[in-house]
Structure formats: structure tokens, C-alpha cells
């Protein structure tokens, strides 16, 4: 039984971490960190935990927490983790950072896209990008995990195999993404009010969304060269779920079976990645509440392009679930422990 | 490990039964019954189960199933279970009927409100009304369980203690209920199309809803006399959740603490019933996906009435979850086994 | 052509006023008042008006506005209108106040329920409660209109005739109300975020909602004695629409036709009140975007009660539409001018 | 005052036609055609019209209707209009067909994508594609209008100017489209039930959607050569609205101002097309209930592509509104007559 602390426990990702860790047989939560609700009972902030969680919210004190916890999850705003982390903390505990602080190796790229200075560039080299299906071995040995962003997780898993195998042209990749509103967080903003989101759809961050360079980095690793993509996210009137629809030109003529074979090679043994049967399009409903990513593709011979599709729950595989999966790998637990939720429908 | 068969597995309640039973360590599902999808893979009907369920849908053959299964769940239309059940079946297996066939003891009342003849009145006496918190001891010994309706479960749990203790006047009870659309089932009806339900609210079945006599029966047991209520359900643009708001005149002057004490006496040791803290109104979001019922009340001294409120997930405590809870009691499993889902939010 | 000014033009009711007044052939809008968006183009705050409205938001200066406008609409927080209004303003312009400041004649009741001192009690006597179907003659002569609250409009119209005719017992009235989220306003509050409201339903303000005394006042006028009711509103995951379900005991035995006759007597000539055909329950969808109120009722002989139901669009008949209807009466325009929108479905 | 008949009046597009035509000062509706609801009062099928429409549904008899009506709208399934239309009908009345029967000039393309034989290919040449902003002059003289599909309207208006001006490469066009569920019609299908659509998003018809060749035809006219695109529509949990996000490679280096200038040249005088200000992304909410199309674009210099975005109400500009706009042109009415609805928000 290990002890886990959560910093930023009162955001939506933090709430989901609590839900998942409570069902994990090897973990005890010892710290519900929250700047906004210090001393308030956690179950008063999230009443789904009424009678289930007795703890109160504590200040976000990483030094203190490092003494108590075997693992710290930081589900905090960009820059927060980097501003606190240090060698002493990492010598005592493992850190899984759900923010973007350690996802990109190039500090200038981070500072350009996020518009803030990086306070701990010395750990960029060491940090492991926690996309479990791609980087499993490094994750097992890591002290510091950069938990991937929601869009990058779904996008990379869908595109990586075809790019790595040279099936698609890296210069032609376009990702049109759609996300439920929990991805926007629990901050009180007019734009995220029910009446503004309901019965509405819009693109946002066109050409400037911060997940763009993160995805480009991962795709670059796949094909061994720098990649530039178009990435356009859209806000959808639903709570949970991400769907990505990605387009690319085929580098060579391939059949359905050949592409299917590639995906099976990469993911056939992965529990959390499901390659759907032919012509079944991924739907966010079929993965809701679970750590699954559903993938499929369609070759369009008329245009010589392939359409790659992926669906997942942005709060699970796109945040808290993947964080727990990383923890499982780091501590030698069964990879699926605590993550066996069956998707809930309707 | 017992074997369970589900008749009507492709409705929403059947789907939820599969989700819950798959997470139950003592149960194996051996039969996915469905009239509409015979021979189709169950995971093609509900793709959340892709790679998780290999079985195909089978015809709804209760005789055959009774030979294989230790327990049969019938999540089927009214009249179906009663038309098939017989002594031979009950001698081989236990039956938990999620339809209304065995909920009321008075066959004429059933026939009047449901408009169909009852095909197995000989089992009405034996059948136990499976409201676990009220009838636990009888359930443990039962062969045939009438799993309560969704509205009756929430309404009865909220009102029963105050009525039994003589705190409210049985002639003054009004229940205004609100339900998500999954309660209407998966049948393809124009009224339940997205565009008809979304951005809309309406009352339905005013004065004639079939759950009315079921609730009246249960409340009648509480106060030892026949009870007549007003029950008006409303359709809400959400998938899951039932909220009931019940009104009654107080029989005597009582304080908040006295009423709270009554609820605590009845439910203080019940895992699945949560009496909220003062002035916290139940919300369906805080119980979604779980077997919890959240209750609270408000005394209005201006009018001498009390307002009783309850929230639960209509597919879990209102259907499949309570069915599993009944099964746990009947087979001597831990009552919460397979039912420890934490409510999912948002 | 008269000139109209709107104070609080950037709230949801203000936005709806702009929509309606732009379609009114006798009105020109001369002032888009807003504290939060001073100097910003109105069409940047509400982009539905892009290319349709050129004006910029102005400070909420009532003195100044009174010199320019023939009528001022105040769609502002409680207390605001009362703090600014004076005889000089009323000598120059007519005022239609969409807040609660002048709805109740008893200043102590206002101060108790709203928790703020009333700054202009001298105008309480003069102010006319702008429920057009009930107070039409006084409205025509008024300088100051207290535009009714959304819940009180729907509740009073549904209950008033039966109470006035002595058909229902005034001591037994219970109103269970349901509202879309636009009623909560456009303020950035966590409780009104999409993820908190969607897939959720809750009661709020149980026993303490401020519309309670307003409804009680109006019902008191109907039956000539003080009335105490239970009023419980609920928040529904939809943008627009109010549904009320009201319960009362019948004072005498009446038939469907007799009750129908009463409603027809009161509303048969009213354009905006539609008494539905037998057994058709009001639905918010059928009135969305329009100034209609749909009413119906059901006698329950089993319990001796009657259920009265009403549906309307909270932003139209429940706010801006009724304000325009009041303006039409005050200025001698055709009562339906600018209010002929047909309900939009789906 | 002309007389209009609607065949298929009980679908969602038909319902919207009734709403719009009732507000049109020069039109009287004389025929509410419906196969499914013959003899039923129209206002019982759509209760928004209660007390507003007295007519009953009539059989879909085009011959008979042609004698009475100056214009016939066919909001009917594919193949229906083509199976009934003939020279005699067109000699008596004008026809605006909202189905796909006369949208494409190439009969074999129609038969391939729609899978049914074309029953009236002799009128393909004469039929005018009713995209008003592009084909205004021909529409004015037409007897038979092929009212454009919803996706093609929004897509073509967004892409046409840039393609015609040679700014984008026609071989690189990808359209990722999102639609509310009213686009799926009012047929009772499981896939369109509230519980299946709500809290879900999926792509559908990937690579095979029938609007693909229709869009390709129109874009082909723009650039004078055959065009092949990728078009992937998605189903969104909202009632109304279409958003398209289109991607193409720039043929030459252009500035924001240059592209803006092109759009202004094409649409600067168009009432119904609004080119938004820089960096404002189109949102379906800002056009809901109106005949507006909001357009904008973003140049991505990193990739050399341009992203073109468009939002409109699929039932108005995407169906009934454009049909009325066509009628106005054909009969010499003011083009905006009956189409001045201001977008409704929230």
C-alpha cells in the first residue's frame, strides 16, 4: 500500500483521480491539495464523495507532502509544478505532473506557446512523457512523469503507428478535434456557462492551441523528422469525451487489411487500446468513464487520404486514468489495477 | 461463482446489469437474452463491451435458461415474466424480475393499471418486494423477487420513515418526480428522439402513471392503512437520474433534529442511503453511476408541511443495481459486492 | 416611433429585450446600458447582433437616459432601480422594471425576503404589477411597471382563475417549478457551469425562494385573503423554459368541463394564453422563443385534487416579452406588436 | 398574396417552412402534406402551432396541389419529388425541392450515391441549384429549384470565393463538418434517441456521405475542374446548427487582408452572409433560428494552409430558410421578406 497526494484535487481531473485511486487496492490518498478550498471537507466540494471521503482540503505544500507521500499527482495550472519541484522532492517521492510543464523537451518551445518562463528546465531531460503504450519501459524507471495532454494522447495513439511505418505523409497531417466541456476546467468563466455551451458548437484556439507543439513533438519522434500539423479543437455540449478525426495523405497504396495489421501490431496486446471492427466509427459514449481509447480508420481511395479516428474519455485516459496507469507502471503494480471501469452507457 | 442469465439484456436496464455483473467477483453471465438481436454479438449492440464480452444474444428461453443459471434476471416488458414463470423454473433457479409483474399483491389492481391479464397470480403471494432496506430479511429467503420500480424506490425510501413514525399525514402526500430519459427505454419512439427531449420538459402520465399504485402499496404498509397519493412524473433532458420532491403535511410539530433522527434511525447503518447534511439538496449528479440514494428534507413552518427529496440513478438503484443488491442478499454475498462504484462527476 | 433605453442590456433578459424591440415597428433602441461592458460594442458581447446593432454599451445613467428615452427598461439586479428612480425621472419617461423592486406592496416583506433596504418605498403604491392578462387597465395608465417574475407569471396565470372562482382551497396550494438555466443569469458562477448543470437536476431555494411572497401576494388578491404556499423550484439542463406543476385540493366537486369553462372565461380572448386540449400536457418546447403561456389541468378524483400545469419561455413571457407587452399597453400600441414570434421547434 | 403548398410538412424542415411562411406577408399556406398524419390537425403534430394553424394534414397529392398552389415545396425523401413531377405540374406551379433529386446534373452520379434510379432526368438540365448568393439570376427565372443540402450550403459558401480566386489548391480540400441532430430527421430510429445522442459524438458516413458529390460539383464550378474532397460529418448533441471547418493548402502567399478582401467582394452586399471580425470563430448559437451564415478564416503560416469556418442553422439557411429565399427571388418579393428573424440566444 502506497501513499498518494494530490495537488489540485478540486479541479475536474483531481476529482477523477480521487474516484480512481479510491478504487485502487494498493493506494491510500493522504493529501487533498487545493488552494481554493483550504480546510473545507473534500466531500463538500464534491458531494459524490459524501460518506466516502472524510479528508479536508490542504494547502498545496509540495515540500511537506513529499515527506508523506510515495507519489504526488499535480493536477495544477501550467507552471505550478515546475515552480515547486526540486531534487530534494524527487529524492523522496515520485511525481506525476498532469500539467504541461515537462511534456516538451525544448524549453523555448514551452516558453513560446505557454507564454511563461520555465522554472525547472533542469528536469526536462529526466522527465518521461507518460504515454504508456509508447514509452512503457522508460516510465517504469522514471521519477518524474509528464502526463500527456488529452488531445495529444488521443491524437498520438491514432496517428503514431501509421507515421512510424511510413504509411502516411508527415507533411499532410490535419487533426480536427472535439472535446466535452470538462476539458475547460472548473473555473467560473462566462464562456463555460451552461447557457453558452449548450446548443452550441465552436472552434477555439485555431492555429494557436498549446497542444499543437506537444502533438508535433510526439509525431516527430515517430517519423524521425520535424512535423508541422494543423490542429483545430472544438467545444462540444457534453461533459466528457474527446473525439479526434485526423486526415493525412497516404505515402503509398495500402489496403484495409495492411493498415489494420499495422494497428494490430502496435496495439494488439494493449488492454486500453481497442481497434474497432471495420466501418465502426469510434464514439465517446462507448468509452465514457473508462480508460479505453477506441481507434479506427477509413481509407478514401478517391482522394488518396486516410481518415484516422479516436475516442476516449478526456478525464480518464486523457488525464487521471493515464496518470494512474503511469503510477502502476512506476510502482510495479498490475497495469490495469484500479482502471477496470467498464464504459457506462447511456 | 454462480451463473446468471439475463432476459432482456439489450434494453438499458439489461445493459446496466451486464456492466454491474461483470464487475462482480462471484458471478458469471451465461445468457444474454434478447428477442430483437438474436445471434448478434452482444458487443455489437452495446459497443462499450467491445473486447469485454464475447457472447451472442440468445432467444428469451426461460425454461432452457433455468437449467443453466442459478439466477435469472428478467429485464423484460410487463407481462413477459408472468407468462413464462412456473414452479419447475423456480425449483431450479432464483428469479429477479425487473418488470412490474409481481410488485403488487392485488391482481385486480395490476390488471386495472397495466391493462393486461396476469398470467401467474399464483406466485404473487410468494414474491418478495425487493426494496432491500425495508424487506431485507424476506429477500434473503426468497425464490422470486419483484424488483421495485425506479420511482417507487426513490419515493418509498424518502417517505417511508416519516410515515411509519406518524410524522406526516398520509392523506396529504404529493410526489412530483423527475426522470432522465433512459427510464423510457431503448424503443424507437418519436417522443424519445433527441430533438423532442432536448431543450424540453413536460409532465406525463398525470394521474394515470402505473407506479402510482405501487408507491401507494408500499406507503400503505408503512402507515397501516390505504394511502392515496398524487404522483406526477416529468421527463428531463438528461440520460440518467431520478429526483423526487415529495410534499406532506406534518401530523405534529417537529424540529429538524427530530426528523433527522428518524432518518438516521432507519438508514444510519445503510450503506446505500445517504442522509445529506442540512440544506444540501440531493442532486442526481452526485449519485450518477452508483447505487446510492441521497435523501434530505426541509420543514416549512410557514405552511406546516415537510418537503422530502431523493435522488438516485434510475438504472442503478432504480433497476439493475438494486437487482444485484437483491441477488447479493439471496445468495449470501456481501451486500455491496459489485456495487462499490463511486458516483462519477461531472 | 418611441425611443427606448435598456439598463442591464448585457444580461440574458436584456439581450432578449434587444431581440424583441428590434422587431417592433414603433420602437427605436437608444441606449444599451451595461456596467460590465462600457464602451464595448454591443454586438461584440452578443454576436447574434453582429451587423444588426451598431451601438456601444453605455454606463447605467438613469438621469441622463430619462432625458432621451420615452421608456426605460431596467433589467438590473434587485435594488438597482429603486436606488435611482425619482419623481423627476418618472415625470419625463415611463419605467418598466424587470427586477423585483416594485412587485410587492409591503416594504417589510421585500426587505425580509431580499435582505436589502428598499430605497424608494414612496413609489410602491403607484407601481403597477405588470401581469397583463390580470391588470390590463391599470397598466395602460401606469408610469412605473413592476414586471412580474418568471415563476410568478406562470404560476399566477395557471392558478388565479380557479382560486378566484373558489374552486380550489387556498390553504392547499403547492407549486413545483422547473426552470431552464438562463433564469440564473449570465454571471460567472461555478454552479452554473455547463458541467455542473448538464446531466443533473436539483431543487434549490427550498422554502426560501424570493418568488414565494410574490406569488402569495397575487394569489391573495385572487381569493381575498392571505395565502401561504409551498414553492420549490428546480434547475433543469436546458437553456430556456419554465414549467410549473401546481397542486391544490378542490373546494367542491367539479367536472372537467366546468373547470375548462372557467379557464376559457378568463383567457378565451387572450392571445398569449393557450388552454390546451384535454390531456395535452404543456411542454416548454411548444412555446420556446414566443410570448405564449400554455396551460392545462387534470382533475384527480382519487385524491380530490387538481393538478394545474403551465409552460412558457422564461426569457419572453417570463421577462422581456411581458415587458414589451406592458410597453405596448402603456403606449397604446397593438398588444401583440413585436410579439408575434412563432414558437421554434425543435 | 401567393398560395403555397408543402409536401412533407410534418418533418422538421416542413415544420420550419410553416414557421417561416406564416410570418411572410405575401404567402398563404394552402396544403399541409403528410403521408404519416393524413387527416390529423397539423397543430396536433406540432403543438407550437396550436391556435395558430387550423389546417389538417392532406395526402401528398402533387397533381391536385399544383392546381391550387403557386409554389410547391417538397420536403420529402429522396426520389419522391422526381417520381411525381411532370411538365403539366411545372406548367401550373413553381416547385422548390428540398430533397436531393435535382441537385446534381449527372444522373449517374445521383444513382450511384443515392442508390435509386432517377425518375425524372429530363428536368435535371432545367433545374436551378438554389444557392442564392451564387446563382441569384438563374433562380429568378426558374420553374424548378433544387434547394441545396445543409452541408453543401455552408461548405460551398465558405470555400467558393477562395477557390474561384485561385487562392487555395483544389486538390487539398478537407471538410470536417458537425451537425445538430435535427438534420437526421424525425423518423423514429434508435440511433437518434435522446440517450444515444446526448453525451456522445461520432463521425458518420465517412467517405460515403451523399453530400460529398454535391459539394464537389459546386466547388468544381468554382475552379473549372473536377474536384475531389474529403468530407466527414459528425453528429452533435444539439438540436440545430451546422459548423464546418474546412482545410486547404494555399496556392500562393496571401495576407489576412487579401483574403478578407476576397470574402468582402463576394459577400459584402449579401444580407445573409456575415464575415466575422478577425479571430472571431463562427458559433452556431449566434445564428440559431435565423437565415444567417457566419464565416471566417485563419491563415496558418506554419503549415501553409488556410482554415475556413462557417456556421448556420441547418433548418433555416440549410433548408427551409433558403427555400423561402429562393421563393422570394422567383416571385420578385424582397429577398429578405419573412427571413428577418434575429438569432436567438441563449
mmCIF file of C-alpha atoms in Angstrom, chain B residues 40-192:
data_model
loop_
_atom_site.group_PDB
_atom_site.id
_atom_site.type_symbol
_atom_site.label_atom_id
_atom_site.label_comp_id
_atom_site.label_asym_id
_atom_site.label_seq_id
_atom_site.Cartn_x
_atom_site.Cartn_y
_atom_site.Cartn_z
ATOM 1 C CA UNK B 40 -25.914 -10.846 -32.884
ATOM 2 C CA UNK B 41 -22.810 -10.327 -30.767
ATOM 3 C CA UNK B 42 -23.793 -8.520 -27.614
ATOM 4 C CA UNK B 43 -20.814 -6.196 -28.016
ATOM 5 C CA UNK B 44 -22.168 -5.094 -31.382
ATOM 6 C CA UNK B 45 -25.402 -3.964 -29.778
ATOM 7 C CA UNK B 46 -23.530 -2.197 -26.978
ATOM 8 C CA UNK B 47 -20.061 -1.328 -28.146
ATOM 9 C CA UNK B 48 -18.949 -0.298 -24.685
ATOM 10 C CA UNK B 49 -18.465 -4.051 -24.222
ATOM 11 C CA UNK B 50 -16.235 -4.447 -27.268
ATOM 12 C CA UNK B 51 -13.408 -6.850 -26.358
ATOM 13 C CA UNK B 52 -15.024 -7.338 -22.945
ATOM 14 C CA UNK B 53 -17.994 -9.540 -23.786
ATOM 15 C CA UNK B 54 -17.727 -12.297 -26.342
ATOM 16 C CA UNK B 55 -21.256 -13.716 -26.052
ATOM 17 C CA UNK B 56 -24.023 -13.529 -28.615
ATOM 18 C CA UNK B 57 -27.654 -12.709 -27.963
ATOM 19 C CA UNK B 58 -29.863 -15.706 -27.366
ATOM 20 C CA UNK B 59 -33.584 -16.170 -27.604
ATOM 21 C CA UNK B 60 -35.544 -15.473 -24.442
ATOM 22 C CA UNK B 61 -35.992 -19.122 -23.490
ATOM 23 C CA UNK B 62 -36.649 -19.231 -19.767
ATOM 24 C CA UNK B 63 -37.096 -22.997 -19.476
ATOM 25 C CA UNK B 64 -33.741 -23.610 -21.077
ATOM 26 C CA UNK B 65 -32.049 -20.895 -19.135
ATOM 27 C CA UNK B 66 -33.363 -22.230 -15.833
ATOM 28 C CA UNK B 67 -31.300 -25.363 -16.349
ATOM 29 C CA UNK B 68 -28.101 -23.390 -16.720
ATOM 30 C CA UNK B 69 -28.452 -20.443 -14.416
ATOM 31 C CA UNK B 70 -28.508 -20.047 -10.663
ATOM 32 C CA UNK B 71 -30.319 -16.763 -11.064
ATOM 33 C CA UNK B 72 -32.353 -15.244 -13.858
ATOM 34 C CA UNK B 73 -32.862 -11.509 -14.239
ATOM 35 C CA UNK B 74 -35.892 -10.577 -16.331
ATOM 36 C CA UNK B 75 -35.482 -7.033 -17.643
ATOM 37 C CA UNK B 76 -38.413 -7.531 -19.952
ATOM 38 C CA UNK B 77 -41.738 -5.825 -20.741
ATOM 39 C CA UNK B 78 -44.707 -6.118 -18.371
ATOM 40 C CA UNK B 79 -46.398 -9.499 -18.575
ATOM 41 C CA UNK B 80 -43.439 -11.345 -20.013
ATOM 42 C CA UNK B 81 -42.072 -12.868 -16.831
ATOM 43 C CA UNK B 82 -45.528 -13.773 -15.561
ATOM 44 C CA UNK B 83 -46.310 -15.520 -18.824
ATOM 45 C CA UNK B 84 -43.286 -17.830 -18.579
ATOM 46 C CA UNK B 85 -42.607 -18.483 -14.947
ATOM 47 C CA UNK B 86 -43.677 -21.740 -13.362
ATOM 48 C CA UNK B 87 -42.931 -23.978 -10.424
ATOM 49 C CA UNK B 88 -40.398 -26.009 -12.344
ATOM 50 C CA UNK B 89 -38.374 -22.955 -13.161
ATOM 51 C CA UNK B 90 -38.494 -21.707 -9.600
ATOM 52 C CA UNK B 91 -37.454 -25.102 -8.346
ATOM 53 C CA UNK B 92 -34.241 -24.845 -10.334
ATOM 54 C CA UNK B 93 -33.291 -21.235 -10.167
ATOM 55 C CA UNK B 94 -33.971 -17.934 -8.469
ATOM 56 C CA UNK B 95 -35.727 -15.207 -10.399
ATOM 57 C CA UNK B 96 -35.327 -11.445 -10.030
ATOM 58 C CA UNK B 97 -37.985 -9.759 -12.121
ATOM 59 C CA UNK B 98 -37.313 -6.147 -13.023
ATOM 60 C CA UNK B 99 -40.770 -5.745 -14.534
ATOM 61 C CA UNK B 100 -43.903 -4.902 -12.561
ATOM 62 C CA UNK B 101 -45.428 -8.371 -12.731
ATOM 63 C CA UNK B 102 -45.012 -9.300 -9.087
ATOM 64 C CA UNK B 103 -44.784 -5.956 -7.339
ATOM 65 C CA UNK B 104 -48.394 -5.612 -6.214
ATOM 66 C CA UNK B 105 -50.208 -8.287 -4.260
ATOM 67 C CA UNK B 106 -53.635 -7.397 -5.600
ATOM 68 C CA UNK B 107 -54.070 -8.954 -9.024
ATOM 69 C CA UNK B 108 -57.050 -6.776 -9.904
ATOM 70 C CA UNK B 109 -55.061 -3.640 -9.229
ATOM 71 C CA UNK B 110 -52.343 -4.937 -11.561
ATOM 72 C CA UNK B 111 -54.820 -5.753 -14.269
ATOM 73 C CA UNK B 112 -56.544 -2.388 -13.964
ATOM 74 C CA UNK B 113 -53.410 -0.219 -14.087
ATOM 75 C CA UNK B 114 -51.470 -2.311 -16.576
ATOM 76 C CA UNK B 115 -54.407 -3.265 -18.768
ATOM 77 C CA UNK B 116 -53.298 -6.878 -19.240
ATOM 78 C CA UNK B 117 -54.360 -10.100 -17.548
ATOM 79 C CA UNK B 118 -51.917 -11.543 -15.014
ATOM 80 C CA UNK B 119 -50.684 -14.934 -16.153
ATOM 81 C CA UNK B 120 -49.186 -16.154 -12.893
ATOM 82 C CA UNK B 121 -51.190 -14.844 -9.958
ATOM 83 C CA UNK B 122 -50.288 -17.999 -8.010
ATOM 84 C CA UNK B 123 -46.833 -16.549 -7.336
ATOM 85 C CA UNK B 124 -47.971 -13.128 -6.126
ATOM 86 C CA UNK B 125 -48.125 -14.287 -2.540
ATOM 87 C CA UNK B 126 -44.658 -15.768 -2.589
ATOM 88 C CA UNK B 127 -42.929 -12.950 -4.461
ATOM 89 C CA UNK B 128 -40.954 -10.575 -2.249
ATOM 90 C CA UNK B 129 -40.847 -6.864 -2.997
ATOM 91 C CA UNK B 130 -37.130 -6.293 -3.315
ATOM 92 C CA UNK B 131 -36.691 -2.967 -1.621
ATOM 93 C CA UNK B 132 -33.612 -4.107 0.266
ATOM 94 C CA UNK B 133 -33.530 -1.501 3.014
ATOM 95 C CA UNK B 134 -37.107 -2.315 4.009
ATOM 96 C CA UNK B 135 -37.522 -6.025 3.293
ATOM 97 C CA UNK B 136 -34.021 -7.386 3.776
ATOM 98 C CA UNK B 137 -34.896 -10.458 5.777
ATOM 99 C CA UNK B 138 -37.581 -11.761 3.454
ATOM 100 C CA UNK B 139 -35.372 -11.126 0.442
ATOM 101 C CA UNK B 140 -32.695 -13.384 1.845
ATOM 102 C CA UNK B 141 -35.095 -16.309 1.774
ATOM 103 C CA UNK B 142 -36.899 -15.553 -1.479
ATOM 104 C CA UNK B 143 -37.008 -17.522 -4.704
ATOM 105 C CA UNK B 144 -38.812 -14.796 -6.630
ATOM 106 C CA UNK B 145 -38.061 -11.112 -6.252
ATOM 107 C CA UNK B 146 -40.186 -8.296 -7.613
ATOM 108 C CA UNK B 147 -37.524 -5.685 -8.185
ATOM 109 C CA UNK B 148 -39.105 -2.302 -7.365
ATOM 110 C CA UNK B 149 -39.808 0.348 -9.969
ATOM 111 C CA UNK B 150 -37.499 3.319 -10.211
ATOM 112 C CA UNK B 151 -39.907 5.983 -8.973
ATOM 113 C CA UNK B 152 -41.253 3.727 -6.181
ATOM 114 C CA UNK B 153 -37.741 3.004 -4.903
ATOM 115 C CA UNK B 154 -36.807 6.637 -4.553
ATOM 116 C CA UNK B 155 -40.224 7.746 -3.312
ATOM 117 C CA UNK B 156 -40.695 4.990 -0.774
ATOM 118 C CA UNK B 157 -37.222 5.356 0.727
ATOM 119 C CA UNK B 158 -37.781 9.098 1.153
ATOM 120 C CA UNK B 159 -41.262 8.934 2.666
ATOM 121 C CA UNK B 160 -41.456 5.591 4.459
ATOM 122 C CA UNK B 161 -39.721 6.500 7.750
ATOM 123 C CA UNK B 162 -41.739 9.656 8.352
ATOM 124 C CA UNK B 163 -44.983 7.934 7.513
ATOM 125 C CA UNK B 164 -44.215 4.922 9.683
ATOM 126 C CA UNK B 165 -43.352 7.166 12.601
ATOM 127 C CA UNK B 166 -46.595 9.092 12.240
ATOM 128 C CA UNK B 167 -44.867 12.357 11.481
ATOM 129 C CA UNK B 168 -46.733 13.085 8.262
ATOM 130 C CA UNK B 169 -50.397 12.880 7.341
ATOM 131 C CA UNK B 170 -50.885 10.040 4.829
ATOM 132 C CA UNK B 171 -53.779 11.836 3.147
ATOM 133 C CA UNK B 172 -51.640 14.759 2.068
ATOM 134 C CA UNK B 173 -48.793 13.142 0.150
ATOM 135 C CA UNK B 174 -47.878 14.578 -3.224
ATOM 136 C CA UNK B 175 -44.886 13.312 -5.198
ATOM 137 C CA UNK B 176 -43.510 15.411 -8.011
ATOM 138 C CA UNK B 177 -40.934 13.266 -9.800
ATOM 139 C CA UNK B 178 -38.371 13.986 -12.498
ATOM 140 C CA UNK B 179 -36.562 11.361 -14.531
ATOM 141 C CA UNK B 180 -33.834 11.169 -17.124
ATOM 142 C CA UNK B 181 -34.789 9.695 -20.464
ATOM 143 C CA UNK B 182 -33.175 6.273 -20.062
ATOM 144 C CA UNK B 183 -36.230 5.452 -17.961
ATOM 145 C CA UNK B 184 -38.250 5.494 -21.171
ATOM 146 C CA UNK B 185 -36.274 2.593 -22.575
ATOM 147 C CA UNK B 186 -34.484 1.993 -25.856
ATOM 148 C CA UNK B 187 -37.524 1.546 -28.054
ATOM 149 C CA UNK B 188 -37.526 3.706 -31.184
ATOM 150 C CA UNK B 189 -40.301 6.191 -30.467
ATOM 151 C CA UNK B 190 -40.623 9.684 -31.894
ATOM 152 C CA UNK B 191 -41.331 11.102 -28.446
ATOM 153 C CA UNK B 192 -37.929 9.962 -27.217
#
